[in-house]
Amino acid sequence: MSAFRILFTVEEYPEIGLKVNGNKTKYMVMSRDQNAGKSHSVKTDICPFGGVEQFRYLGTTLTNQSSIQEEIKSKLMSANACYHSVQNLLSSTLLSKNIKIKIYSTIILPIVLCGCKTWSLTLREEHRLRVFENRVLRRIFGPTRDEVTGEWRKLHNEELNDLYFLLNIIRVMKSRRMRWAWHVARMG
């Protein structure tokens, strides 16, 4: 539906008893072009509508440049809040490592990966997700004693990969994306 048709229907609203609040109504032009939204203006007889560069819709952050970076940033912020609320459990010596991994995979991981089926990631975004996962796994597995010096140190990424027996966050995301693509192909 074109913008002209939308404006035409906005002007028809009073005929059917609907009112458009110009102060609350916003629009966004989505394009990879940096200046795409600046040349557009949407207005009615009442008042012009304001343009926005991003907004949240059904839990997803949509940007005017169709970038996934803001979406991943907001998902990581939500997952960080969840991580900080359970970090005492993850570092507790009373819970087994398996229970801590279950806490991560059932509470924290779904927050990060909500909507991941439609993401197309760059290496930078994959790296950000892996850094987050490694931070959580370091909290779960705790420090280790160095065999040579006898001092406590953080686990290296390779050691984390060896200890964490489930798929890493990138592989989980890619498998969900493939499952979603299979469902879409099966429907068509």
XYZ file of C-alpha atoms in Angstrom:
188
model
C 0.000 0.000 0.000
C 1.523 3.327 -1.008
C 1.856 6.379 1.219
C -0.694 8.209 -0.932
C -3.319 5.550 -0.272
C -2.610 5.720 3.468
C -3.123 9.497 3.436
C -6.355 9.073 1.542
C -7.697 6.604 4.089
C -6.612 8.874 6.970
C -8.803 11.597 5.515
C -11.719 9.154 5.268
C -11.574 8.272 8.987
C -13.923 11.064 10.197
C -16.616 9.745 7.845
C -16.667 6.426 9.719
C -16.268 7.930 13.194
C -12.512 7.577 13.777
C -10.182 10.390 14.785
C -6.438 10.506 14.127
C -4.337 12.042 16.891
C -1.535 13.839 15.075
C 0.525 14.160 18.252
C 0.601 10.382 18.776
C 0.840 9.262 15.150
C 4.384 8.772 13.862
C 5.854 7.353 10.682
C 9.150 5.781 9.681
C 10.726 5.314 6.256
C 12.787 2.115 6.116
C 15.765 2.125 3.766
C 19.484 1.413 3.744
C 19.993 4.965 2.429
C 21.082 7.305 5.254
C 18.964 10.228 3.974
C 15.826 8.328 2.966
C 13.591 9.516 5.810
C 14.694 13.138 5.699
C 13.093 13.901 2.326
C 9.656 12.563 3.305
C 6.905 14.284 5.210
C 3.479 12.953 6.029
C 0.675 15.302 6.980
C -3.075 15.652 6.899
C -5.315 18.673 7.037
C -5.121 18.543 10.821
C -1.356 18.467 11.446
C 1.880 16.889 10.203
C 2.984 13.514 11.524
C 6.388 13.237 13.163
C 9.020 10.900 11.788
C 11.013 8.468 13.922
C 14.281 6.624 13.286
C 13.382 3.545 15.332
C 10.533 2.046 17.356
C 9.589 -1.131 19.187
C 6.886 -3.306 17.702
C 5.877 -6.641 19.231
C 9.122 -6.785 21.220
C 11.328 -6.092 18.199
C 13.274 -2.891 17.588
C 12.782 -1.709 14.013
C 15.160 0.915 12.605
C 14.855 3.101 9.548
C 18.005 1.565 8.003
C 16.804 -2.028 8.452
C 19.771 -2.708 10.739
C 19.778 -5.590 13.185
C 22.426 -3.976 15.427
C 19.899 -2.071 17.562
C 17.784 -5.200 17.938
C 20.749 -7.237 19.173
C 21.808 -4.392 21.454
C 18.363 -4.280 23.090
C 18.226 -8.097 23.403
C 21.648 -8.125 25.077
C 20.571 -5.369 27.469
C 17.496 -7.408 28.459
C 19.591 -10.545 28.839
C 22.121 -8.609 30.952
C 19.337 -7.555 33.308
C 18.234 -11.176 33.583
C 21.833 -12.338 34.034
C 22.399 -9.864 36.877
C 19.223 -11.024 38.603
C 20.418 -14.663 38.655
C 24.196 -14.180 38.913
C 24.174 -15.193 42.587
C 22.661 -18.522 41.582
C 25.196 -18.958 38.776
C 28.143 -18.421 41.101
C 26.713 -20.444 43.994
C 28.681 -23.474 45.152
C 25.461 -25.117 46.365
C 24.132 -25.690 42.834
C 25.624 -28.164 40.407
C 27.036 -27.051 37.064
C 24.209 -28.881 35.250
C 21.556 -26.887 37.123
C 23.419 -23.650 36.380
C 23.536 -24.558 32.678
C 19.798 -25.298 32.790
C 19.212 -21.858 34.332
C 21.211 -20.282 31.505
C 19.540 -22.265 28.731
C 15.974 -21.831 30.015
C 15.997 -18.309 31.447
C 18.746 -16.210 29.854
C 19.225 -17.736 26.386
C 15.568 -17.393 25.266
C 15.691 -13.665 26.046
C 18.703 -13.187 23.762
C 17.412 -15.402 20.963
C 13.808 -14.213 20.835
C 13.205 -13.391 17.176
C 16.605 -14.678 16.032
C 15.043 -16.692 13.216
C 14.991 -13.647 10.960
C 18.393 -12.172 11.833
C 21.220 -12.005 9.340
C 24.329 -11.459 11.432
C 27.689 -9.973 10.624
C 30.848 -11.258 12.268
C 30.802 -8.291 14.667
C 27.323 -9.182 15.912
C 28.233 -12.856 16.222
C 31.244 -11.793 18.279
C 29.047 -9.684 20.600
C 26.752 -12.658 21.200
C 29.704 -14.977 21.873
C 31.251 -12.471 24.314
C 27.992 -12.358 26.245
C 27.727 -16.148 26.332
C 31.347 -16.563 27.431
C 30.800 -14.090 30.281
C 27.830 -16.114 31.534
C 29.739 -19.391 31.158
C 32.708 -17.984 33.079
C 30.324 -17.184 35.926
C 28.888 -20.722 35.782
C 32.181 -22.620 35.661
C 34.127 -20.212 37.856
C 37.871 -19.684 37.872
C 40.412 -22.468 37.616
C 43.739 -22.965 39.336
C 46.733 -22.697 37.026
C 48.756 -25.925 37.182
C 52.130 -24.193 36.839
C 51.811 -21.149 39.087
C 49.023 -22.357 41.364
C 47.160 -19.044 40.981
C 43.487 -18.672 40.151
C 42.677 -17.444 36.655
C 39.720 -17.042 34.318
C 38.950 -19.844 31.893
C 40.053 -19.316 28.295
C 37.491 -19.496 25.485
C 38.742 -22.909 24.345
C 38.396 -24.261 27.881
C 34.846 -22.915 28.058
C 34.010 -24.634 24.766
C 35.312 -27.919 26.135
C 33.337 -27.617 29.392
C 30.073 -26.418 27.820
C 28.614 -29.518 26.203
C 25.653 -27.801 24.488
C 25.707 -25.851 21.218
C 27.086 -22.337 21.457
C 24.737 -19.394 20.992
C 25.583 -18.920 17.300
C 24.907 -22.558 16.428
C 21.626 -22.497 18.358
C 20.597 -19.377 16.450
C 21.558 -20.888 13.090
C 19.706 -24.133 13.822
C 16.573 -22.167 14.751
C 16.908 -20.156 11.562
C 17.198 -23.343 9.493
C 14.174 -24.877 11.250
C 12.176 -21.701 10.537
C 13.249 -21.736 6.868
C 12.169 -25.381 6.622
C 8.727 -24.523 8.028
C 8.362 -21.640 5.567
C 9.430 -23.878 2.656
C 7.015 -26.595 3.775
C 4.108 -24.125 3.859
C 4.768 -22.873 0.328
